[in-house]
Short mmCIF file of C-alpha atoms in Angstrom, two decimals:
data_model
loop_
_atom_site.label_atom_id
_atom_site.label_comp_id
_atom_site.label_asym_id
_atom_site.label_seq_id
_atom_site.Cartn_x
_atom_site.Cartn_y
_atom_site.Cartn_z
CA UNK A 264 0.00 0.00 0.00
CA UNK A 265 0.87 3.98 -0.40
CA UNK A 266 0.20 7.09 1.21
CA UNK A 267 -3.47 6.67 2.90
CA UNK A 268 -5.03 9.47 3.87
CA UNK A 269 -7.81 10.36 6.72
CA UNK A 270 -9.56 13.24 8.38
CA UNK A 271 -11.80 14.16 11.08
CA UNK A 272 -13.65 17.26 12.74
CA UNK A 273 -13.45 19.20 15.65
CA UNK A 274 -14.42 22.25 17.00
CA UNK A 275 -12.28 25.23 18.18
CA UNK A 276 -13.33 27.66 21.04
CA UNK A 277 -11.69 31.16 21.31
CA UNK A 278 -10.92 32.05 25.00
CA UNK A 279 -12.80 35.20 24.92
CA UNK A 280 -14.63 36.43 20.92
CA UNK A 281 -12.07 38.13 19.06
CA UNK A 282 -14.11 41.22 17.45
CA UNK A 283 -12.43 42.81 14.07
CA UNK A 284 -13.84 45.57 12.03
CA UNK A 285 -15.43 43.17 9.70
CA UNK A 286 -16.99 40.32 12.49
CA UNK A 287 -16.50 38.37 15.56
CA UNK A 288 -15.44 35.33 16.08
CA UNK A 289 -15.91 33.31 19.75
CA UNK A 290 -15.02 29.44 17.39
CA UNK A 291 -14.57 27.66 14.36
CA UNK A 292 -14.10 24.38 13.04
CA UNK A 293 -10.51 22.34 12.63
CA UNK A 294 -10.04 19.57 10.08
CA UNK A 295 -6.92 17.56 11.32
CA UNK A 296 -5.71 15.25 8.17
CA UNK A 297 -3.64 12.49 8.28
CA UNK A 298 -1.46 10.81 5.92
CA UNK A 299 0.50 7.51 6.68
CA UNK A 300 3.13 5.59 5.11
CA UNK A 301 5.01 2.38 6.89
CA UNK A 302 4.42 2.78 10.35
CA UNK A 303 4.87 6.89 10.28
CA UNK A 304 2.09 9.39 10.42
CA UNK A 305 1.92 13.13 9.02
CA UNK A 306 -0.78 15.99 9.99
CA UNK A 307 -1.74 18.83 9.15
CA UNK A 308 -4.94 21.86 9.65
CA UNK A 309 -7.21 23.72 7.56
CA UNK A 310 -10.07 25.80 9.40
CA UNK A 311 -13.54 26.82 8.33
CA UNK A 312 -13.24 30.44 7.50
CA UNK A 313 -16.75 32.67 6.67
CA UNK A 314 -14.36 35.40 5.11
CA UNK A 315 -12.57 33.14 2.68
CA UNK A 316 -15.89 31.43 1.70
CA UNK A 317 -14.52 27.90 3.23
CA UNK A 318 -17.62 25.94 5.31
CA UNK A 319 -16.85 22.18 6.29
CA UNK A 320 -19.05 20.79 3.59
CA UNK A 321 -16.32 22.16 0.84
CA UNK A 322 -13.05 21.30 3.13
CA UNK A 323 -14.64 17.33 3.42
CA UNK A 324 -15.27 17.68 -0.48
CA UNK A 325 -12.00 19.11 -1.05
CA UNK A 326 -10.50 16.26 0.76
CA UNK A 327 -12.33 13.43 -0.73
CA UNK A 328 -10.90 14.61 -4.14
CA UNK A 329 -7.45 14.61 -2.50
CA UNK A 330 -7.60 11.52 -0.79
CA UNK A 331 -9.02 9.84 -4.71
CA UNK A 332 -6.05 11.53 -6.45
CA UNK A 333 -2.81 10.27 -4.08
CA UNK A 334 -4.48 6.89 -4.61
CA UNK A 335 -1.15 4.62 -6.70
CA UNK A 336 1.47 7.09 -4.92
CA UNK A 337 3.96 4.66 -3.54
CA UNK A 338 5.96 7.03 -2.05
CA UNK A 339 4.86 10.36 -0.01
CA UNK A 340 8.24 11.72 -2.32
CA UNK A 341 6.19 10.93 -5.74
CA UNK A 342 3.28 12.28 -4.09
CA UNK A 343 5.67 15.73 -3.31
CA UNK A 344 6.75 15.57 -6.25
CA UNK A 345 3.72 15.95 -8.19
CA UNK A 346 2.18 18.53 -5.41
CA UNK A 347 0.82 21.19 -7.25
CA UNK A 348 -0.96 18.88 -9.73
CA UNK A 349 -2.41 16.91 -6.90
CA UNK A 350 -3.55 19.84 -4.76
CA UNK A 351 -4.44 22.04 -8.53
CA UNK A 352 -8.34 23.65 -8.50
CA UNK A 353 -8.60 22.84 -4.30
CA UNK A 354 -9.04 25.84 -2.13
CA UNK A 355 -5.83 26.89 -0.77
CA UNK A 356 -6.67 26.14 2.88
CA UNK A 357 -7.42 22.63 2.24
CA UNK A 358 -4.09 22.27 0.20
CA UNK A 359 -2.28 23.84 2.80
CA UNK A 360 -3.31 21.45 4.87
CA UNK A 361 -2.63 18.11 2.72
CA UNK A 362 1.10 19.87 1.90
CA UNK A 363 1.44 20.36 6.02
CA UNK A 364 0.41 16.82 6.61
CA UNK A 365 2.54 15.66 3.41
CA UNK A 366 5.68 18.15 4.94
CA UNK A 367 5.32 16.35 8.78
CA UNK A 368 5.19 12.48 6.85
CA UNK A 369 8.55 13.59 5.01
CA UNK A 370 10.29 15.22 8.33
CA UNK A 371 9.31 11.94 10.23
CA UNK A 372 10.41 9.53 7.81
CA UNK A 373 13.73 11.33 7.14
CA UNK A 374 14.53 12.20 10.40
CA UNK A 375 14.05 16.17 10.29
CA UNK A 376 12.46 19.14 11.26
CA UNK A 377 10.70 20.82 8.23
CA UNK A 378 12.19 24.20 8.10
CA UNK A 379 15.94 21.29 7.56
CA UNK A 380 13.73 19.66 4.80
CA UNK A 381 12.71 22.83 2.58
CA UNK A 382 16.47 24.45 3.46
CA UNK A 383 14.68 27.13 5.36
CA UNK A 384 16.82 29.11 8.01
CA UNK A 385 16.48 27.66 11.36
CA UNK A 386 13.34 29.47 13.30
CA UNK A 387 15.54 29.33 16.73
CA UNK A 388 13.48 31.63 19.87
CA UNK A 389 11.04 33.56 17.81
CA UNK A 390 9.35 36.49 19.37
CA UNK A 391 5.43 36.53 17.93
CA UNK A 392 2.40 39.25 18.11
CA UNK A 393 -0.25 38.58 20.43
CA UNK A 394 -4.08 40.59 18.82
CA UNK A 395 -5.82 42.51 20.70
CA UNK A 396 -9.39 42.59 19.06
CA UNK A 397 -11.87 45.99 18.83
CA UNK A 398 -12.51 46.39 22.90
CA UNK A 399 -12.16 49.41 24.58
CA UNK A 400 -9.63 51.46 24.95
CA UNK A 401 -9.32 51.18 28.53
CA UNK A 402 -9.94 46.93 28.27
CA UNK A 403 -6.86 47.01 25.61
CA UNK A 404 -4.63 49.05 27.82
CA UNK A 405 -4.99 46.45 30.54
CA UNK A 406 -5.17 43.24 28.30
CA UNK A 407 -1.57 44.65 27.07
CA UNK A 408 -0.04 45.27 30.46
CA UNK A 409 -1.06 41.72 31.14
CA UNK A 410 0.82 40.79 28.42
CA UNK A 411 4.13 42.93 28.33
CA UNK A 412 4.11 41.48 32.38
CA UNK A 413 4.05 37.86 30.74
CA UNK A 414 6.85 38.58 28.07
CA UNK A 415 5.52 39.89 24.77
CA UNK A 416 7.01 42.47 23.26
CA UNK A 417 5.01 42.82 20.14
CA UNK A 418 1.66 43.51 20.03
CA UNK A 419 -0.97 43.59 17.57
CA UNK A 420 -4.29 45.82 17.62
CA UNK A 421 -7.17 45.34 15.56
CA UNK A 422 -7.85 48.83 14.31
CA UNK A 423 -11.28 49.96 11.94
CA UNK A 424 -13.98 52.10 14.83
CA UNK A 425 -14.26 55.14 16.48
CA UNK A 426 -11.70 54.58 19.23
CA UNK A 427 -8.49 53.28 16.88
CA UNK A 428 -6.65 56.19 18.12
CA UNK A 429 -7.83 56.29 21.80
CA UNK A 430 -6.99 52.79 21.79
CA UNK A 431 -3.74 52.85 20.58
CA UNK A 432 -2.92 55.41 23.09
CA UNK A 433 -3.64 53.22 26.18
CA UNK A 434 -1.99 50.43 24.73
CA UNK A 435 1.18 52.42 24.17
CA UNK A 436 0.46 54.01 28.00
CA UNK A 437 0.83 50.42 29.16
CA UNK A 438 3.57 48.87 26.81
CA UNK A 439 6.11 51.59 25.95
CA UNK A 440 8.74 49.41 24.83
CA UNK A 441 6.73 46.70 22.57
CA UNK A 442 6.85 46.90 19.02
CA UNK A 443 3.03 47.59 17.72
CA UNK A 444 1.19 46.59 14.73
CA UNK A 445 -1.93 47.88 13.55
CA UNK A 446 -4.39 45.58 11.37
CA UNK A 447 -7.57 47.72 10.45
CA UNK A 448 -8.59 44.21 8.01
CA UNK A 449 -9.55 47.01 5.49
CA UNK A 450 -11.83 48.51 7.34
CA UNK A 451 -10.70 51.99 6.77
CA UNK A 452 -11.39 54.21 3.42
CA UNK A 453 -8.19 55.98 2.11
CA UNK A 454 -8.79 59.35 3.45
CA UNK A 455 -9.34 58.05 6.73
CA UNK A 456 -6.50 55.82 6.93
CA UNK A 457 -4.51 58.82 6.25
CA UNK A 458 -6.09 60.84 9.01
CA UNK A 459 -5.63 58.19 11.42
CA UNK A 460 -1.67 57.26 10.51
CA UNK A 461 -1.36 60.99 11.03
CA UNK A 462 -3.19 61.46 14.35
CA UNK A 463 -1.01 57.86 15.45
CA UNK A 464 2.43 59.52 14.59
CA UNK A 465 3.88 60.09 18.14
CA UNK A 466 3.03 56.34 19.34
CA UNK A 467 5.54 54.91 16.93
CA UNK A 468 3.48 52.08 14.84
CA UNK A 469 5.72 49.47 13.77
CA UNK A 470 3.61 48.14 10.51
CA UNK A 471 0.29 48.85 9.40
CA UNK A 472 -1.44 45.90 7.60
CA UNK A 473 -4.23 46.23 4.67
CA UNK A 474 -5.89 49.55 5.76
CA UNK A 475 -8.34 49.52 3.22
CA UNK A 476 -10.33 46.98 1.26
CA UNK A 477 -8.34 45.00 -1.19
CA UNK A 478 -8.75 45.43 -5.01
CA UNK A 479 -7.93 49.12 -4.62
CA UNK A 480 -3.70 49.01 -5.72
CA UNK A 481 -3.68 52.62 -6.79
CA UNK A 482 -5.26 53.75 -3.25
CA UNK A 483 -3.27 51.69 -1.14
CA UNK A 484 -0.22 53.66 -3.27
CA UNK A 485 -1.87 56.07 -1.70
CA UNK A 486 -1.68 55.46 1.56
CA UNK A 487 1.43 54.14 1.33
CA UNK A 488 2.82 57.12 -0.08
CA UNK A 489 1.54 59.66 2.44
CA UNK A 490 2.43 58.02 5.76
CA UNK A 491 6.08 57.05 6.89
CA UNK A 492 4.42 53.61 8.89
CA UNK A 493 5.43 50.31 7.07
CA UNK A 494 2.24 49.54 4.89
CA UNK A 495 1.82 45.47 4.92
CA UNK A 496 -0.46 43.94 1.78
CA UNK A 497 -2.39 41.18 3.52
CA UNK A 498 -5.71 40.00 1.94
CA UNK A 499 -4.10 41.66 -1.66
CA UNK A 500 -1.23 39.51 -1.19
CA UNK A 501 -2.85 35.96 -1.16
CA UNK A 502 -0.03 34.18 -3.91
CA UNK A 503 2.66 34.43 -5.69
CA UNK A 504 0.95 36.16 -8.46
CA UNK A 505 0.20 39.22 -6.62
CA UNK A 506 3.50 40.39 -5.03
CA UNK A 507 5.15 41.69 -8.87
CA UNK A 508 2.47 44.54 -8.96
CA UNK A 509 2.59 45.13 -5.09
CA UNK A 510 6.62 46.15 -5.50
CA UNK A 511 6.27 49.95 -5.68
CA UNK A 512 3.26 49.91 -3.76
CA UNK A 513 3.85 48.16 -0.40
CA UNK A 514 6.39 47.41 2.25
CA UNK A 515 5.69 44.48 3.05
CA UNK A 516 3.69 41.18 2.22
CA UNK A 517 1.73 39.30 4.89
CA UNK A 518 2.36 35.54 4.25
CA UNK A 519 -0.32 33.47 5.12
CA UNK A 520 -0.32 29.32 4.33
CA UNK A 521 -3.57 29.01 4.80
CA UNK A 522 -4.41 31.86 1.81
CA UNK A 523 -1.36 30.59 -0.80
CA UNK A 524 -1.78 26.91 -0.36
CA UNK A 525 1.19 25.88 2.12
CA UNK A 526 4.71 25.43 2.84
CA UNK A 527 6.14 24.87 -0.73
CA UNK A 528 3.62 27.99 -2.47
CA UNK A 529 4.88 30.32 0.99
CA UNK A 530 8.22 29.54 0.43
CA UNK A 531 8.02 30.51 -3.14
CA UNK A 532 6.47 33.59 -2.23
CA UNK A 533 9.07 34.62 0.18
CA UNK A 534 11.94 34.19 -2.64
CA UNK A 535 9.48 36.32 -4.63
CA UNK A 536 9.03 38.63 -2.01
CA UNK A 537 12.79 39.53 -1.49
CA UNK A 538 13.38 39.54 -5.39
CA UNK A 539 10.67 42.75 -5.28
CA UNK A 540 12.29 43.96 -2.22
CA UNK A 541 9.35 42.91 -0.42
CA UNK A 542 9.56 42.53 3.66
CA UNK A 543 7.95 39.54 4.83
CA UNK A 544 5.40 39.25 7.74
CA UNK A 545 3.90 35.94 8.42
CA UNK A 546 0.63 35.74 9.33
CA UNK A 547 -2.02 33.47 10.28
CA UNK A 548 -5.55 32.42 10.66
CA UNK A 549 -7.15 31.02 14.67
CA UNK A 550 -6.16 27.69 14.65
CA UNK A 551 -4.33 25.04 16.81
CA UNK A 552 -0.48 24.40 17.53
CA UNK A 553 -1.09 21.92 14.48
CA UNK A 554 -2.13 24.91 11.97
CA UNK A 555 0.58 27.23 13.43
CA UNK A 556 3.78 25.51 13.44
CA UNK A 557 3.82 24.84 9.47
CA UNK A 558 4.55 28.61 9.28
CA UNK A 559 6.80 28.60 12.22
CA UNK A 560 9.01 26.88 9.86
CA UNK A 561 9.35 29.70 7.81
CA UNK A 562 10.14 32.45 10.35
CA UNK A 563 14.00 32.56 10.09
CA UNK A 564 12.58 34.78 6.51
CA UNK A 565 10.18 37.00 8.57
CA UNK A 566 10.54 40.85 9.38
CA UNK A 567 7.18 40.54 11.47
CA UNK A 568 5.96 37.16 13.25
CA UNK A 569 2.25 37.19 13.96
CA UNK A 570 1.44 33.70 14.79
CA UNK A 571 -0.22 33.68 18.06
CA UNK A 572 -3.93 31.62 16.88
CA UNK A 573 -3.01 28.58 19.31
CA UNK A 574 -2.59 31.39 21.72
CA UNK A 575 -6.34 32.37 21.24
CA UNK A 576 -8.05 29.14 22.20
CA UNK A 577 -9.67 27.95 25.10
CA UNK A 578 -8.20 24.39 24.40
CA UNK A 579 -5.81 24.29 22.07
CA UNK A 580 -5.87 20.39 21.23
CA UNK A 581 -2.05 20.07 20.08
CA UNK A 582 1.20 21.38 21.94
CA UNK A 583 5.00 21.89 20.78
CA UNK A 584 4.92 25.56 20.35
CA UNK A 585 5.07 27.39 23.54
CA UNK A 586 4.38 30.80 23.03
CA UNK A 587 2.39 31.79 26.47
CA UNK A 588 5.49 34.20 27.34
CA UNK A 589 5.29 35.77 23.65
CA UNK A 590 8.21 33.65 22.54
CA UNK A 591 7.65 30.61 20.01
CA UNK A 592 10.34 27.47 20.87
CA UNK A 593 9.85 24.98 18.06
CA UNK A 594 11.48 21.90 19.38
CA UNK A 595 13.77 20.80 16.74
CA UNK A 596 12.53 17.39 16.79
CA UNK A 597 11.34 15.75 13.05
CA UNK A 598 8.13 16.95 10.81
CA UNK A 599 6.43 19.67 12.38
CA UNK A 600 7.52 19.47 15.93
CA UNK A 601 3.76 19.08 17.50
CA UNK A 602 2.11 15.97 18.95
CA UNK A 603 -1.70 15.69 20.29
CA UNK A 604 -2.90 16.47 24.10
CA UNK A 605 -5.05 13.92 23.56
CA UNK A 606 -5.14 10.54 21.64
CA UNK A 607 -5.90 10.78 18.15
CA UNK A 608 -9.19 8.67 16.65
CA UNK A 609 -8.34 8.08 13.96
CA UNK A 610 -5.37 6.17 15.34
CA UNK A 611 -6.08 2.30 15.33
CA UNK A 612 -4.47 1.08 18.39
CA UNK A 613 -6.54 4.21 19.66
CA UNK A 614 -3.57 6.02 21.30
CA UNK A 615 -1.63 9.43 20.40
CA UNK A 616 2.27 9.35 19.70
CA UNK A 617 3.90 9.35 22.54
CA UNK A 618 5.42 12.60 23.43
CA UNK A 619 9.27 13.96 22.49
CA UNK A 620 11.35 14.26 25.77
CA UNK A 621 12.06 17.91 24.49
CA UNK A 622 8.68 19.10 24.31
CA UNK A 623 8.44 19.16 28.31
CA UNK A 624 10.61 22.32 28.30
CA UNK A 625 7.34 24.36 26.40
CA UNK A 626 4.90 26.15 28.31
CA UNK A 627 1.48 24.59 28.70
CA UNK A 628 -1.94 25.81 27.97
CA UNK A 629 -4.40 25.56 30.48
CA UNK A 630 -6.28 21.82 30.62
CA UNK A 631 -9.61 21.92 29.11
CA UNK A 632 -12.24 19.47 28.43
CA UNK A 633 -11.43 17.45 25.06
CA UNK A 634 -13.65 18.56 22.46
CA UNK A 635 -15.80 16.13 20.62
CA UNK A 636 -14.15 14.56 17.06
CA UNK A 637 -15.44 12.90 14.29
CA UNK A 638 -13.76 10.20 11.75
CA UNK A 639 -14.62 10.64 8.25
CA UNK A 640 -12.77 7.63 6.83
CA UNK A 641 -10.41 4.59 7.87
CA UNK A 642 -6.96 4.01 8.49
CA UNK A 643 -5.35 1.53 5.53
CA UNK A 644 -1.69 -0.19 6.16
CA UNK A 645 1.34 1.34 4.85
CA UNK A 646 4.54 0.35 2.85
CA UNK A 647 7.92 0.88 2.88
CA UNK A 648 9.60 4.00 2.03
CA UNK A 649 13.05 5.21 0.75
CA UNK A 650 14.81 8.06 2.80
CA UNK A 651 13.82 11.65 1.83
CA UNK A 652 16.18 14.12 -0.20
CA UNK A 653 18.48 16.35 1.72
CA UNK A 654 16.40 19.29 0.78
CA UNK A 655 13.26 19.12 -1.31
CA UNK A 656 11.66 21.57 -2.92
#
């Protein structure tokens, strides 16, 4: 037998609702998929997203076409191989998830950590942005004193209502030495955006991301042109394909898997990025450790690292990251570096993997009760496998 794949369902419970200028959010639903090949297992995470148009009835339709075209794959390295063929026409969430699971079955099998696997620079410590979503001014000063007094020294504000400036003010009261960012998720018309970058000046923004809708280059040029805060393309900078007309607009690019389709299409994009003298931020959606650390891997390219969705959860159902004190540790060990609270379902002697020794040293998330998951298909045996390349691509 090949590469088998499976899947299942679970929900996803935000601490506290995380309100941006477009919605709130209090959950969502996590697809974990699974691929294994003789006797080694790779996962990976896509998330239901009402913004990106991505429900579960499309991610378990996405993945059935998946799991029919990696049937006669001996190997997962055919199967990389031929990626972009396999995951072609899919949503990019759900083939950033297949090319996590595909990138963790590699790692395992050859003995690696990803980031060694795609020749990315080692992540090391990485410092990451914690949100702060649309409360009040005086909730967001004390949310980010909390945090500055747990370690974080960036912080992130969701920006786009009457109080943007107000609330930027407290938070810069309580955190004078973090690095801020300010993500208005286009909520802001040009003229506006101006008027606010202006009235921000003295509290020292570090980036700025998408300030207004996307679609609108020559505004954003704008923008861009009329304020001296790092301006950050993030929902007009979904691929690869965008970033050659976003050179003389932007600063910067925000890199998100779960919008380009994965490891291999981010890592294109970041060589992309720096050959349009592009910064990089890496970004992400609310998901677990699982959906995170894929783009952890890719870090050791970032200017900005804004991965904190594990951080959001009530329950966050996979550990490996840290990230409570506002610094990532990825612990070097092979694939993706992250292994389940809780044993996995879809597992047929029923039982997770057991834990890496080095994982102990990451701070732990508060114990929660284990949310409710579903199987959507069956486990198959797996063959034999040749050692992975030294880098692949």
């Amino acid at each position: 037998m090949g590469v088998t794949m499976s899947w299942r369902s679970s929900p996803l419970v935000l601490r506290e609702p995380l309100r941006i200028s477009r919605s709130t959010m209090d959950r969502r639903d996590a697809v974990t998929v699974r691929l294994d090949h003789a006797g080694h297992t790779g996962y990976g995470e896509v998330v239901t997203s009402v913004f990106a148009g991505l429900g579960l009835d499309r991610i378990h339709a996405g993945l059935t076409v998946l799991r029919s075209r990696t049937t006669g794959y001996a190997t997962p390295e055919a199967l990389h191989t031929e990626l972009p063929a396999v995951v072609a026409g899919l949503h990019p969430g759900t083939a950033a998830a297949f090319d996590a699971a595909l990138h963790d079955l590699l790692g395992r099998l050859a003995g690696r950590p990803v980031h060694r696997l795609v020749g990315a620079p080692a992540p090391g410590a990485v410092p990451t942005a914690y949100t702060i979503g649309l409360v009040s001014p005086t909730e967001a000063g004390r949310v980010a004193g909390r945090l500055v007094a747990a370690g974080f020294r960036i912080l992130k504000l969701k920006a786009g209502d009457d109080h943007d400036v107000a609330r930027v003010a407290a938070v810069r009261a309580a955190a004078p030495d973090a690095r801020l960012l300010l993500d208005p998720n286009g909520g802001w018309t040009a003229e506006a955006a101006v008027r606010r970058l202006d009235a921000l000046a003295g509290y020292r923004l570090d980036a700025v991301e998408q300030p207004i809708a996307a679609g609108q280059l020559d505004r954003l040029a704008w923008v861009a042109a009329r304020t001296p805060v790092p301006v950050v393309a993030d929902e007009d900078a979904a691929t690869e394909a965008d970033l050659p007309r976003l050179a003389s607009v932007v600063a910067g690019v925000n890199i998100k898997l779960a919008k380009c389709g994965g490891i291999r299409a981010a890592t294109r994009m970041v060589t992309a990025a720096g050959e349009h003298g592009l910064a990089v931020m890496l970004g992400c959606l609310v998901a677990s450790s699982l959906g995170i650390a894929p783009a952890l891997h890719l870090a050791g390219y970032a200017r900005w690292v804004d991965l904190d969705g594990h951080l959001l959860l009530a329950d966050d159902p996979w550990t490996g990251l840290g990230g409570h004190d506002g610094t990532l540790r990825p612990t070097g060990t092979p694939g993706l570096g992250v292994t389940p609270r809780r044993p996995d379902p879809l597992d047929p002697a029923g039982s997770a993997p057991p834990p890496d020794p080095t994982a102990s040293a990451q701070p732990a998330a508060s114990a929660h009760p284990a949310a409710s998951a579903h199987p959507a298909a069956s486990i198959q045996p797996a063959a034999s496998i040749q050692p992975a390349a030294e880098v692949i691509r």
